[in-house]
Coordinates of C-alpha atoms in Angstrom, one line a residue:
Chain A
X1 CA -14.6 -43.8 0.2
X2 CA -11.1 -44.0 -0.4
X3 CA -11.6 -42.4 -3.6
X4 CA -12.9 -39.6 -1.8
X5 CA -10.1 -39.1 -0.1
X6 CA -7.6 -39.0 -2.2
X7 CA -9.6 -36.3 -3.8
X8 CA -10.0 -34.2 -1.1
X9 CA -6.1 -34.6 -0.5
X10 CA -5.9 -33.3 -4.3
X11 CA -7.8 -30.2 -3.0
X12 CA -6.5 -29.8 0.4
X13 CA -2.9 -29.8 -1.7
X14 CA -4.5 -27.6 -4.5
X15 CA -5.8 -24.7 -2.1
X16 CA -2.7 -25.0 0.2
X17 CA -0.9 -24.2 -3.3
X18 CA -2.9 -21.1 -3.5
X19 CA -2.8 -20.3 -0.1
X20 CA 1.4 -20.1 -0.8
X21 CA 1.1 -18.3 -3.3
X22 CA -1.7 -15.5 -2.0
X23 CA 1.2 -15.2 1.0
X24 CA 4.5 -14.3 -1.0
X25 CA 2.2 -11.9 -3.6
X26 CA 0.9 -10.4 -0.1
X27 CA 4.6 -9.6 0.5
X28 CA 5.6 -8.5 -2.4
X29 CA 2.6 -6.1 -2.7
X30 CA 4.7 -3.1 -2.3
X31 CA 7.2 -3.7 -5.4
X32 CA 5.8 -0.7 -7.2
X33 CA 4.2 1.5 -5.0
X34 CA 2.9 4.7 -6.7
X35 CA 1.5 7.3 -6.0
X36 CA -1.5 7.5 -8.1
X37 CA -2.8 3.8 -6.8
X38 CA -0.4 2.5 -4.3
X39 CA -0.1 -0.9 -4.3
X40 CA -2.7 -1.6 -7.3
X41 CA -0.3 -3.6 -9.5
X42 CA 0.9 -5.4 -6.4
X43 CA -2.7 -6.2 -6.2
X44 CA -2.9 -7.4 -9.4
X45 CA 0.4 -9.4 -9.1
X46 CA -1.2 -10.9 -6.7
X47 CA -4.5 -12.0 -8.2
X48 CA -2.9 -12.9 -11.6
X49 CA -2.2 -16.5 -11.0
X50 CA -6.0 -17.1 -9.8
X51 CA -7.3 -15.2 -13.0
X52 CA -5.1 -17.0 -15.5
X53 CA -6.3 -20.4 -13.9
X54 CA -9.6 -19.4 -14.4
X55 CA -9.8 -17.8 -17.7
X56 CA -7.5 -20.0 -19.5
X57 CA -9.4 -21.0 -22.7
X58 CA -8.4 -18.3 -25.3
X59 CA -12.1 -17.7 -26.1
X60 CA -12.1 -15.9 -23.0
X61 CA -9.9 -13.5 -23.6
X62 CA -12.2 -10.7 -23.1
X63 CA -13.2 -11.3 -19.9
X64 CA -9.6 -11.8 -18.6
X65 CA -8.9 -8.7 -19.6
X66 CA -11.9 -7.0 -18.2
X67 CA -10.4 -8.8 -14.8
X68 CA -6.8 -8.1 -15.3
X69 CA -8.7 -4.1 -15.9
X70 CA -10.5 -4.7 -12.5
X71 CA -7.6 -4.9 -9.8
X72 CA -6.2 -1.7 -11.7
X73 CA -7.8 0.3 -9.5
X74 CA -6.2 2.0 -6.4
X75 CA -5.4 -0.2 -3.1
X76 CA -3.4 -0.2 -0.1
X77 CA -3.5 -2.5 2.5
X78 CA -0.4 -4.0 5.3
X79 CA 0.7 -6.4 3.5
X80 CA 0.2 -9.2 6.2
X81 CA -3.7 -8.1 6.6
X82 CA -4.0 -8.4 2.7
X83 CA -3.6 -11.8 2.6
X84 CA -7.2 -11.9 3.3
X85 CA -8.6 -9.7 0.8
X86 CA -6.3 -11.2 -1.7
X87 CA -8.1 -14.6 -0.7
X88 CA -11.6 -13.3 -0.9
X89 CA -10.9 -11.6 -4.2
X90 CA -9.9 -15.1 -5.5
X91 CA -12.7 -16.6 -4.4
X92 CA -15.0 -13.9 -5.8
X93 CA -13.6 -14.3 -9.1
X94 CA -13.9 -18.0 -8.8
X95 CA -17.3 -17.4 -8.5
X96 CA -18.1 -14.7 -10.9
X97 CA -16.4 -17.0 -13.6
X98 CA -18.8 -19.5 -12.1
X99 CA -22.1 -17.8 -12.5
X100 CA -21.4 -15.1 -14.7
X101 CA -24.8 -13.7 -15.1
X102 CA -26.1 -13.2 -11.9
X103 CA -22.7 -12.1 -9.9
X104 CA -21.8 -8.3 -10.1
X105 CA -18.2 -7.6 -11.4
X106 CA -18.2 -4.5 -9.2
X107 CA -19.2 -6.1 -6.1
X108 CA -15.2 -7.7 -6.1
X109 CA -13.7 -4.2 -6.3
X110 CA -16.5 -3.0 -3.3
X111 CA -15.3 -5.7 -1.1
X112 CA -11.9 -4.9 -1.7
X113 CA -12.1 -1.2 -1.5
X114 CA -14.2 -1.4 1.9
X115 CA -12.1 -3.9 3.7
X116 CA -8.3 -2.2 3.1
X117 CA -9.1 0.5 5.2
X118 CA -10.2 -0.9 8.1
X119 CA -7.5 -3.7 8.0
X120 CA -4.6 -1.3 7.1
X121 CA -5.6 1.1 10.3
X122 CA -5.3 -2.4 12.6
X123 CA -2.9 -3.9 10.6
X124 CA -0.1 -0.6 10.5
X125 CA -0.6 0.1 13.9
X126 CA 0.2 -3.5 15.2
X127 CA 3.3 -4.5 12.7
X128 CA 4.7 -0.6 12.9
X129 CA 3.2 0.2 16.5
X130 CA 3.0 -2.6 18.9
X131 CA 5.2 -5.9 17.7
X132 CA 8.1 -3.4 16.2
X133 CA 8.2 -1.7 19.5
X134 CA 8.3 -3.9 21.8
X135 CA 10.3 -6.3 19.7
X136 CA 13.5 -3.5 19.1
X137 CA 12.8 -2.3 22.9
X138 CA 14.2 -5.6 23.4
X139 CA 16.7 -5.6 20.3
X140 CA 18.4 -2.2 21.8
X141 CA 19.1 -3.7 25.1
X142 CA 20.8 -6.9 24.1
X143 CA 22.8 -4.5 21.1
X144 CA 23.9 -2.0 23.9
X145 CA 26.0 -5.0 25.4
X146 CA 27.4 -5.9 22.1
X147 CA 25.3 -9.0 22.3
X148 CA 24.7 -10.1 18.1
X149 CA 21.2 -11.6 19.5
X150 CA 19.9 -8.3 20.1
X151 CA 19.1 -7.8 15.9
X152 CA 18.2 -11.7 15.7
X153 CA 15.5 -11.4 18.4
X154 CA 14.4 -8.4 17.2
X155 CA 13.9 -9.9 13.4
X156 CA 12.4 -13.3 15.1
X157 CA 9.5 -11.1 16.9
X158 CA 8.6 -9.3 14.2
X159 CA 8.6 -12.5 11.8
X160 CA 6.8 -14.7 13.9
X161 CA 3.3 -12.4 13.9
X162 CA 3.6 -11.8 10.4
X163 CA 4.2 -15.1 8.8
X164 CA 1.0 -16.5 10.9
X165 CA -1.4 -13.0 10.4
X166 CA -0.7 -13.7 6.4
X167 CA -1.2 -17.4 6.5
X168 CA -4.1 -17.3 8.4
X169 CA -5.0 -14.0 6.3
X170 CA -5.0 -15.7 3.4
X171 CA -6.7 -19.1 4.3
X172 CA -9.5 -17.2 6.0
X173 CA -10.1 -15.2 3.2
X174 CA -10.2 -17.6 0.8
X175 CA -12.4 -20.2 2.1
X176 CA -14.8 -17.7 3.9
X177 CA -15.4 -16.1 0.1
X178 CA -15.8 -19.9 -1.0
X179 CA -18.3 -20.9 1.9
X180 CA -20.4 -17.6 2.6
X181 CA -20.4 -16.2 -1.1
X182 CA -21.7 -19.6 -2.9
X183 CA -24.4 -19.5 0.1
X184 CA -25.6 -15.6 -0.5
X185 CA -25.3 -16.2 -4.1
X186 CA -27.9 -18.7 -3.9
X187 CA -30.0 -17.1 -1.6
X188 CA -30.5 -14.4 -4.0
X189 CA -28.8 -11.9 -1.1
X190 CA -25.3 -10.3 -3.3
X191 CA -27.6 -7.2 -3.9
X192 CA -27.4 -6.7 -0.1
X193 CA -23.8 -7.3 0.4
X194 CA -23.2 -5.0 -2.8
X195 CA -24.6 -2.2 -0.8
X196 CA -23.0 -3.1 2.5
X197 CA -19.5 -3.0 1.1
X198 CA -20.7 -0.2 -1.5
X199 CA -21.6 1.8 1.7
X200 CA -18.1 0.8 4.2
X201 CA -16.3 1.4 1.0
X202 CA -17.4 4.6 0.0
X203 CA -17.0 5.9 3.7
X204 CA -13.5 4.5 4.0
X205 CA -12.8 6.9 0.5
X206 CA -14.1 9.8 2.1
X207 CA -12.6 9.4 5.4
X208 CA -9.1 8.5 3.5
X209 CA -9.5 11.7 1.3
X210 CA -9.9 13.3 4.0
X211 CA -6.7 12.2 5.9
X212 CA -4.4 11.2 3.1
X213 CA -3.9 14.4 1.3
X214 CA -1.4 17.3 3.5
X215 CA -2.7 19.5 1.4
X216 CA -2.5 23.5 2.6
X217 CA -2.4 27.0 1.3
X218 CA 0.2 29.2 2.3
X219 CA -1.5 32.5 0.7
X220 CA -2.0 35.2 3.1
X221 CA -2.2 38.8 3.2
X222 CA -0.5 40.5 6.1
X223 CA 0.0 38.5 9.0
X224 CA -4.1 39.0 9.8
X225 CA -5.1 37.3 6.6
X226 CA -4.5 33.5 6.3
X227 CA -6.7 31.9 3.7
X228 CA -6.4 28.7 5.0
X229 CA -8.1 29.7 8.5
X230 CA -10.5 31.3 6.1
X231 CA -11.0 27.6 4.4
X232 CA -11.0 25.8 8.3
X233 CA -14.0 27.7 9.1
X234 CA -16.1 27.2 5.8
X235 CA -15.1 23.7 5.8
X236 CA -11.8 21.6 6.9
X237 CA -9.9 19.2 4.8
X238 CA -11.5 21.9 1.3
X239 CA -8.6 21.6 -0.5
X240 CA -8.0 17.6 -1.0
X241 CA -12.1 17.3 -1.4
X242 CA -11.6 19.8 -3.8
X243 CA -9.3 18.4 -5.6
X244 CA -10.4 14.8 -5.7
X245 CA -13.7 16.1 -6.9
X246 CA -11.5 18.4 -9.9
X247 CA -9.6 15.1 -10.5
X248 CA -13.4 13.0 -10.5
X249 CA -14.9 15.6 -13.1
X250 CA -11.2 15.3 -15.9
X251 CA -12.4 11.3 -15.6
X252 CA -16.3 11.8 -16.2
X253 CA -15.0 14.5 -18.7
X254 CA -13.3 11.2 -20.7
X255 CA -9.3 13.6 -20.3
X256 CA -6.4 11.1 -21.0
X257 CA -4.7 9.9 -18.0
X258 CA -1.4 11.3 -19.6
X259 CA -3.2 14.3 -19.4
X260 CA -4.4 14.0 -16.2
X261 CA -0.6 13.0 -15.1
X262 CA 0.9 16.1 -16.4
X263 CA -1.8 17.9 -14.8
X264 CA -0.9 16.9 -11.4
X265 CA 2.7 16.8 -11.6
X266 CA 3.1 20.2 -13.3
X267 CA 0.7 21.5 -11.9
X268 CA 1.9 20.4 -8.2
X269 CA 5.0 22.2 -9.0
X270 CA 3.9 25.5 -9.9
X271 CA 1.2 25.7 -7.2
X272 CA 4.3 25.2 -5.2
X273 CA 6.4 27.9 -6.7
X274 CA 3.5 30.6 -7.1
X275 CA 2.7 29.9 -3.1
X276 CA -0.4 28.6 -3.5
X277 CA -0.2 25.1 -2.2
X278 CA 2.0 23.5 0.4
X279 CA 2.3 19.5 1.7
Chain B
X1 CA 36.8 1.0 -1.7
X2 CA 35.2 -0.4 -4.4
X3 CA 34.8 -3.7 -2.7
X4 CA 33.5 -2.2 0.2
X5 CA 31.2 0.4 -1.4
X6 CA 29.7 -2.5 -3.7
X7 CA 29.0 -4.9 -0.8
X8 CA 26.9 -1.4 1.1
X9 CA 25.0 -0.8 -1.5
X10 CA 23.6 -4.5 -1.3
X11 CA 22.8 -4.3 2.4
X12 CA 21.0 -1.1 0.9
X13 CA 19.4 -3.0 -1.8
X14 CA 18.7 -5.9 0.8
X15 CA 17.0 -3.4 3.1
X16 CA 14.8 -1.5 0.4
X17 CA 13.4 -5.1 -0.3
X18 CA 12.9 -6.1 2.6
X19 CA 9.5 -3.4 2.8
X20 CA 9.0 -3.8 -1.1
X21 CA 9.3 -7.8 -1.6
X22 CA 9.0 -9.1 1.9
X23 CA 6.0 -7.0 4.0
X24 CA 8.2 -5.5 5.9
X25 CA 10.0 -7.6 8.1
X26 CA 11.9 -4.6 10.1
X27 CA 15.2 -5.8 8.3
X28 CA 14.9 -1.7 7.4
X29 CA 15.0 -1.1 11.0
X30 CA 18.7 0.8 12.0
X31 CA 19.4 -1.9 14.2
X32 CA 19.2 -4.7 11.7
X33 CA 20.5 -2.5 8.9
X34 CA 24.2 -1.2 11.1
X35 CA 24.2 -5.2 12.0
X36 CA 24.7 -5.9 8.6
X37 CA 26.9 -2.8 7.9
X38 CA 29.0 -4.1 10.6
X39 CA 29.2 -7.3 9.9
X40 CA 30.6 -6.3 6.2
X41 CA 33.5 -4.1 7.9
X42 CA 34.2 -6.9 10.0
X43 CA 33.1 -5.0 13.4
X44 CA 29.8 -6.4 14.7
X45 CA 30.3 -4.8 17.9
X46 CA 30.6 -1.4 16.9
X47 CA 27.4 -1.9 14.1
X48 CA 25.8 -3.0 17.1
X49 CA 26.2 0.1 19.3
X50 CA 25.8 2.1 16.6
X51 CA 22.5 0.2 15.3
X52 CA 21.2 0.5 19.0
X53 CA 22.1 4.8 19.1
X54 CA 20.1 4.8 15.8
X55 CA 17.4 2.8 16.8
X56 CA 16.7 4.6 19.6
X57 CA 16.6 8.1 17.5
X58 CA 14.4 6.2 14.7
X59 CA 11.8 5.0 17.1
X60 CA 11.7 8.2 18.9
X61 CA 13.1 7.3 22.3
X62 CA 15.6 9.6 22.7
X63 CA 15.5 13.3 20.7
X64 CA 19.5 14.6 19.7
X65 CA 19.9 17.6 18.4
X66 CA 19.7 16.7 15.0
X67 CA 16.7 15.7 13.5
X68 CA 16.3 12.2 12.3
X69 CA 17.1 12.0 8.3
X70 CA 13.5 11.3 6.6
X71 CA 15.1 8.5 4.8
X72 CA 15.8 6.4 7.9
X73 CA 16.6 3.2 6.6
X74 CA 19.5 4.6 4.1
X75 CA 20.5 7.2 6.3
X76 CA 21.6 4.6 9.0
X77 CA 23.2 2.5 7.0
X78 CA 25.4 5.6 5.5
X79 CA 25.7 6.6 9.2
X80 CA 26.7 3.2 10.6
X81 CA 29.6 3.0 7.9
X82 CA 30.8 6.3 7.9
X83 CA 31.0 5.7 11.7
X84 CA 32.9 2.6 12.1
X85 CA 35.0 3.6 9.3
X86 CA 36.2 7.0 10.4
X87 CA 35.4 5.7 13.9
X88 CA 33.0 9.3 14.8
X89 CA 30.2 8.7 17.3
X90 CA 26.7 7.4 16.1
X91 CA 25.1 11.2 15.9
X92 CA 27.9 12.8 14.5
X93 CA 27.6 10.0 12.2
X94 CA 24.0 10.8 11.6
X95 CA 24.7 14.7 10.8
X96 CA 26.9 13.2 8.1
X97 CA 24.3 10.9 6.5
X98 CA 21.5 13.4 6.5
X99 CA 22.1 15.1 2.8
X100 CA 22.5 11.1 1.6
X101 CA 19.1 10.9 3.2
X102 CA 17.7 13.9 2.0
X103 CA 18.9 12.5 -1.9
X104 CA 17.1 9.1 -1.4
X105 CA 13.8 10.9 0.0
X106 CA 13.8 12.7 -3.3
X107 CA 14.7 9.7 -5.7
X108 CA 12.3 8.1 -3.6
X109 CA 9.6 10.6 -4.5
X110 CA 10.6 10.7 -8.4
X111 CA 10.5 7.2 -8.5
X112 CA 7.0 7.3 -6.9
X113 CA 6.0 9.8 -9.5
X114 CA 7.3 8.3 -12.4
X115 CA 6.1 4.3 -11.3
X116 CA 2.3 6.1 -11.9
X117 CA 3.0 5.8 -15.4
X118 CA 3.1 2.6 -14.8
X119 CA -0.5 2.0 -14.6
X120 CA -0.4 3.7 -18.0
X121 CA 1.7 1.3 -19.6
X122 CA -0.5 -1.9 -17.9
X123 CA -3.3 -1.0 -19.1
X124 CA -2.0 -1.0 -22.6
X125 CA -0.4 -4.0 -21.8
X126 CA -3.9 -6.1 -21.0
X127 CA -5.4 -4.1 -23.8
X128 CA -2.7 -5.9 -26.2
X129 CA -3.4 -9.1 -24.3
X130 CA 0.6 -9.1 -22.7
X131 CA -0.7 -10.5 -19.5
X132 CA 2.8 -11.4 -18.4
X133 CA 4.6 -7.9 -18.9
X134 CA 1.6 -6.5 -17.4
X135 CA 2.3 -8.2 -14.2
X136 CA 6.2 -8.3 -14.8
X137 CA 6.1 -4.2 -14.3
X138 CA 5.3 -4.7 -10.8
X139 CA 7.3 -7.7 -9.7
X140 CA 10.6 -6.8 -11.9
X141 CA 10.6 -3.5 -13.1
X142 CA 9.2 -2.2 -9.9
X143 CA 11.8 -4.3 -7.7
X144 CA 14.6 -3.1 -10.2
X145 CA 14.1 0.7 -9.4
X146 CA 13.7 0.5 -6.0
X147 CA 16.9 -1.6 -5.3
X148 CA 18.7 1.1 -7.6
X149 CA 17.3 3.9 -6.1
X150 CA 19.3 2.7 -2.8
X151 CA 22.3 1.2 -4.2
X152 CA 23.2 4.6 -6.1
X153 CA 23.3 7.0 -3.6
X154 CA 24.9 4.5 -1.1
X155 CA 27.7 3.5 -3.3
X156 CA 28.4 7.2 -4.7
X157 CA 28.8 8.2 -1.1
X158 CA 31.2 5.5 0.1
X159 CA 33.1 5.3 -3.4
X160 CA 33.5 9.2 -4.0
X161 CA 32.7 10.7 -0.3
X162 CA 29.7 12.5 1.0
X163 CA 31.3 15.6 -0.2
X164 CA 30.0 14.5 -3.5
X165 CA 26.6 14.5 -2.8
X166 CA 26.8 17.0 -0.4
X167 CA 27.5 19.4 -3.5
X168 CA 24.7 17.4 -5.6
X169 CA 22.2 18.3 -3.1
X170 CA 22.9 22.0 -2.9
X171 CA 22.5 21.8 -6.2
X172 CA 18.7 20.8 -6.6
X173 CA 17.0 24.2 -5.8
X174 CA 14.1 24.6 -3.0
X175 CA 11.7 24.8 -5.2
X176 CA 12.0 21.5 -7.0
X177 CA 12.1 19.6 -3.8
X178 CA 9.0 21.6 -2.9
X179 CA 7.4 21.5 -5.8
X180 CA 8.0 17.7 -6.2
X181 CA 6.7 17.5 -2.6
X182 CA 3.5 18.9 -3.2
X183 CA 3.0 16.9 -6.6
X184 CA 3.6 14.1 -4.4
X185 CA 0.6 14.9 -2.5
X186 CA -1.8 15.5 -5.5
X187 CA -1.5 12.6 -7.1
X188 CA -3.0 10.3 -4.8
X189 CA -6.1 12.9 -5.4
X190 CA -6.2 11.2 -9.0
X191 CA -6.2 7.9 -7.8
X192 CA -8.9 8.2 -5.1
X193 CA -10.8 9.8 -8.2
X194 CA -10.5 7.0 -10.3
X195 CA -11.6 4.4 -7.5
X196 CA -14.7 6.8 -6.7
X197 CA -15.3 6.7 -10.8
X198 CA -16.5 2.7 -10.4
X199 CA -18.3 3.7 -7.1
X200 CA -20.1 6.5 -7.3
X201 CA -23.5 7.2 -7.7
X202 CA -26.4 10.0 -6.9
X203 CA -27.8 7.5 -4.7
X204 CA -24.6 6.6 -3.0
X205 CA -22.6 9.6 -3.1
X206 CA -23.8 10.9 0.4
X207 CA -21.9 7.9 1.9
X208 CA -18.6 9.4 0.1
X209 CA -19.2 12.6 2.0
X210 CA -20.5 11.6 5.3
X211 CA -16.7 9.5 5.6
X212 CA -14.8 12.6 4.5
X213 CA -16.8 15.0 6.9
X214 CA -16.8 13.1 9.8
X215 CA -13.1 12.7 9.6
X216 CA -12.9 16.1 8.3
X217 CA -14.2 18.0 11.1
X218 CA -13.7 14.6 13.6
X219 CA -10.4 14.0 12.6
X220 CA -11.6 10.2 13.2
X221 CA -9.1 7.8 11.9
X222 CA -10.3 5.3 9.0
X223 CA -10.3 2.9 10.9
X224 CA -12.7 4.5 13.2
X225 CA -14.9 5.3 9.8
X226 CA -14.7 2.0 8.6
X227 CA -16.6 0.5 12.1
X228 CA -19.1 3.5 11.9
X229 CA -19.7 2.4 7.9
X230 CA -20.2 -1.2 9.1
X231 CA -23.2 -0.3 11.9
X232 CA -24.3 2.0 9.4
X233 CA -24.6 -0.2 6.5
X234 CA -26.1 -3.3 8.5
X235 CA -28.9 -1.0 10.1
X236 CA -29.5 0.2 6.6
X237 CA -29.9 -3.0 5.4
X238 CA -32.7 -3.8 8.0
X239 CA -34.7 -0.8 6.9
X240 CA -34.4 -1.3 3.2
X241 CA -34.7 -5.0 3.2
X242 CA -37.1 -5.6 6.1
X243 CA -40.0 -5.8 3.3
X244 CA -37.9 -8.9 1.5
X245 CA -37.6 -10.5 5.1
X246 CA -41.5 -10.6 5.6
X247 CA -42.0 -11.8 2.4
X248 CA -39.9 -14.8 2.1
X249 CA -40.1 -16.8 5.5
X250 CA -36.5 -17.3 6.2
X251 CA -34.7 -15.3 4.3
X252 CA -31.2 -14.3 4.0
X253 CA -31.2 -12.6 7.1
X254 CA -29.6 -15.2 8.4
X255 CA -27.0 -15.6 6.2
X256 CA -25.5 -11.9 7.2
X257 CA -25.3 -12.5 10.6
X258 CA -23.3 -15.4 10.2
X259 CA -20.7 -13.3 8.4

């Protein structure tokens, strides 16, 4: 009995550990922000410590890489709503090096791609909307008086939210991925959750293509000409498909992401210059 | 000057992190930043007055004449300096930080640009098995740039004057800034690319297109999609896997709900 609990003090100390550390990375997410992938390496900053615990032997080498290759791939999130898709993630990798045969590496980067877009939307607009309002609505009237806790109250408003979102973030996230995943896992049910978060994710893409990329023409003819009015009425929202697809087709075409780069940064440019696309 | 110019740019490097290191805390806000500005020049009552003018303008309660800078965070600091050190009003303090601000947006954008290659350089880091300077690019590297980016153009402009980079904008011609504007806005085309690249399929490509077309002609927000996809997806899941519910007795029905 007592042995038991000294144990499960081990692990309560262990996850509270990870917990810690799944809150800082969650912070720090936004270190490199790009604007290729956004906050991917913050992701993978993030996740690191979980995937070097878990693939330590050198034999598996291989597979840490193939992980380390996985949380490459674009993200953005709030970083106080991350917390808990940083947590799941762990835990799905937990698992997958668990039960490597019958857990689907891609289902992790499904999950993660279908929840940052509904947890950014509610995260931005209550840590930039609500709290920062009403917490510098406040700040600006003390301040006015030349009253120094005007900036201190402000700061303590916004901190008090976003320490306790990201704790709970991450400890939500975490031990929901440990209890719900082990139990679909062995009900033989991932497939269904694959295409869940296959489906949310791939509808958050196309809505975030959609609203992510200003992208116009300015080309006209006259003043009674406007190609982009032209574009509205075919479709809305033509050139950033457009170009997503373009970009899609250099991958599946195997073009070197130098390449690829240059393409879009040169290419940006001159588009500018000759008129023919505007942000 | 020198004294003074290296203690603004760490209240610029302290702000930058604040959003890159710390989830942004609002320490960026005007407020906290001309707080800090003034408690460096040794006069916290005009930072605060200042802060609150320049809070005000950033969280769009009051409109001046001038439009905000689009590099809020290291234009008020620049503004809340230049004001209590030449003692000029909060907006006229503002008009004076705006080609500052309009530098940092563009380092800002550069740095953007040129941090992509970083995902380049990671790659071929976990490819050589260089775990640690894989991650290191985000955590140092990344940090390091962003707290020079701010530090530069705040300590050239107390140190040398704004007339400095007054003339160093009007140097960089319309087109670049354009140009680097729009590049700005292709890129993330790539990296939505790439993501589709380990999602797509023929079978779920439709779900790719009915996102972007709702929002498309919609104009729903994602987070609107996202609850949509949700309902979607679970009613979905009844159709397709009603068959596997009648088959096995209890089966993992269940299990969903309770997620």
């Amino acid at each position: 009995m007592s042995e038991d609990k000294t144990k499960n003090k081990a692990v309560k100390k262990e996850n509270n550990k990870k917990y810690w550390q799944f809150f800082w990375r969650s912070w720090a997410i936004q270190a490199s922000w790009n604007y290729e992938r956004q906050m991917n390496l913050g992701f993978l900053y993030g996740i690191a410590p979980t995937l070097n615990r878990i693939y330590k032997d050198p034999k598996d080498i291989d597979k840490k890489k193939a992980a380390y290759k996985r949380h490459l791939a674009f993200y953005n999130c709030t970083p106080q709503t991350s917390s808990f898709v940083l947590g799941l993630s762990a835990s799905m990798e937990e698992q997958l090096a668990k039960n490597p045969d019958d857990f689907d590496p891609e289902s992790i980067s499904a999950v993660k791609s279908s929840l940052m877009g509904p947890l950014s939307g509610i995260g931005d607009s209550f840590f930039q909307g609500t709290v920062k309002v009403l917490a510098f609505g406040l700040g600006i009237n003390f301040a006015q008086k030349g009253n120094i806790l005007g900036p201190i109250l402000a700061l303590l408003i916004c901190l008090v939210p976003a320490w306790l979102v990201t704790w709970y973030g991450a400890k939500w996230g975490y031990t929901a991925g440990n209890q719900f995943l082990t139990k679909l896992n062995s009900e033989g049910a991932m497939d269904r959750v694959m295409f869940i978060a296959g489906v949310v994710g791939l509808m958050v893409i196309g809505s975030m293509v959609a609203s992510m990329i200003p992208l116009t023409t300015p080309l006209h003819m006259g003043t009674t000409f406007k190609l982009q009015s032209t574009l509205n009425t075919i479709m809305p929202k033509l050139i950033p498909v457009g170009l997503t697809m373009f970009m899609y087709w250099l991958i599946q075409k195997k073009v070197n992401t130098g390449w690829i780069l240059a393409i879009c940064i040169i290419g940006g440019i001159l588009a500018s210059v000759l008129g023919i696309l505007k942000a | 000057m020198l004294y003074k110019a290296i203690i603004l740019g760490i209240i610029g490097i302290i702000v930058v992190l604040d959003s890159r290191l710390f989830g942004r805390l609002n320490v960026e806000q005007p407020l906290i930043a001309s707080t800090l500005v003034g408690i460096a020049l040794g006069d916290i009552t005009k930072g605060l007055m200042v802060g609150a003018t320049l809070e005000l303008i950033s969280l769009g309660l009051v409109n001046v004449g001038a439009a905000a800078p689009p590099d809020m965070a290291l234009g008020s600091i620049i503004a809340a300096a230049f004001s209590i050190l030449s003692g000029a009003s909060a907006q006229t303090a503002l008009t004076i930080a705006i080609p500052i601000a309009v530098l940092g947006q563009l380092l800002a954008i550069v740095l953007r640009m040129g941090m992509s290659s970083f995902n380049v350089l990671a790659k071929r880091y976990i490819n050589e098995g260089k775990f640690k300077s894989a991650t290191n690019l985000h955590i140092l590297w990344g940090s390091t740039l962003y707290a020079v980016s701010y530090f530069v153009p705040i300590f050239v402009s107390i140190y040398f004057g704004t007339g400095l980079v007054k003339q160093v904008v009007e140097v960089i011609p319309k087109w670049l800034t354009n140009g680097l504007t729009v590049a700005s806005a292709v890129l993330p085309a790539y990296g939505f690319a790439l993501l589709l690249s380990t999602m797509l399929s023929k079978k779920m490509a439709p779900y790719f297109f009915i996102g972007f077309l709702i929002t498309a002609y919609a104009n729903i927000s994602v987070t609107g999609i996202a609850l949509f996809a949700i309902l979607i997806a679970i009613l979905l899941d009844q159709i397709i896997y009603k068959k596997d519910n009648s088959s096995s007795s209890d089966g993992g029905g269940d299990s969903l709900d309770s997620l």
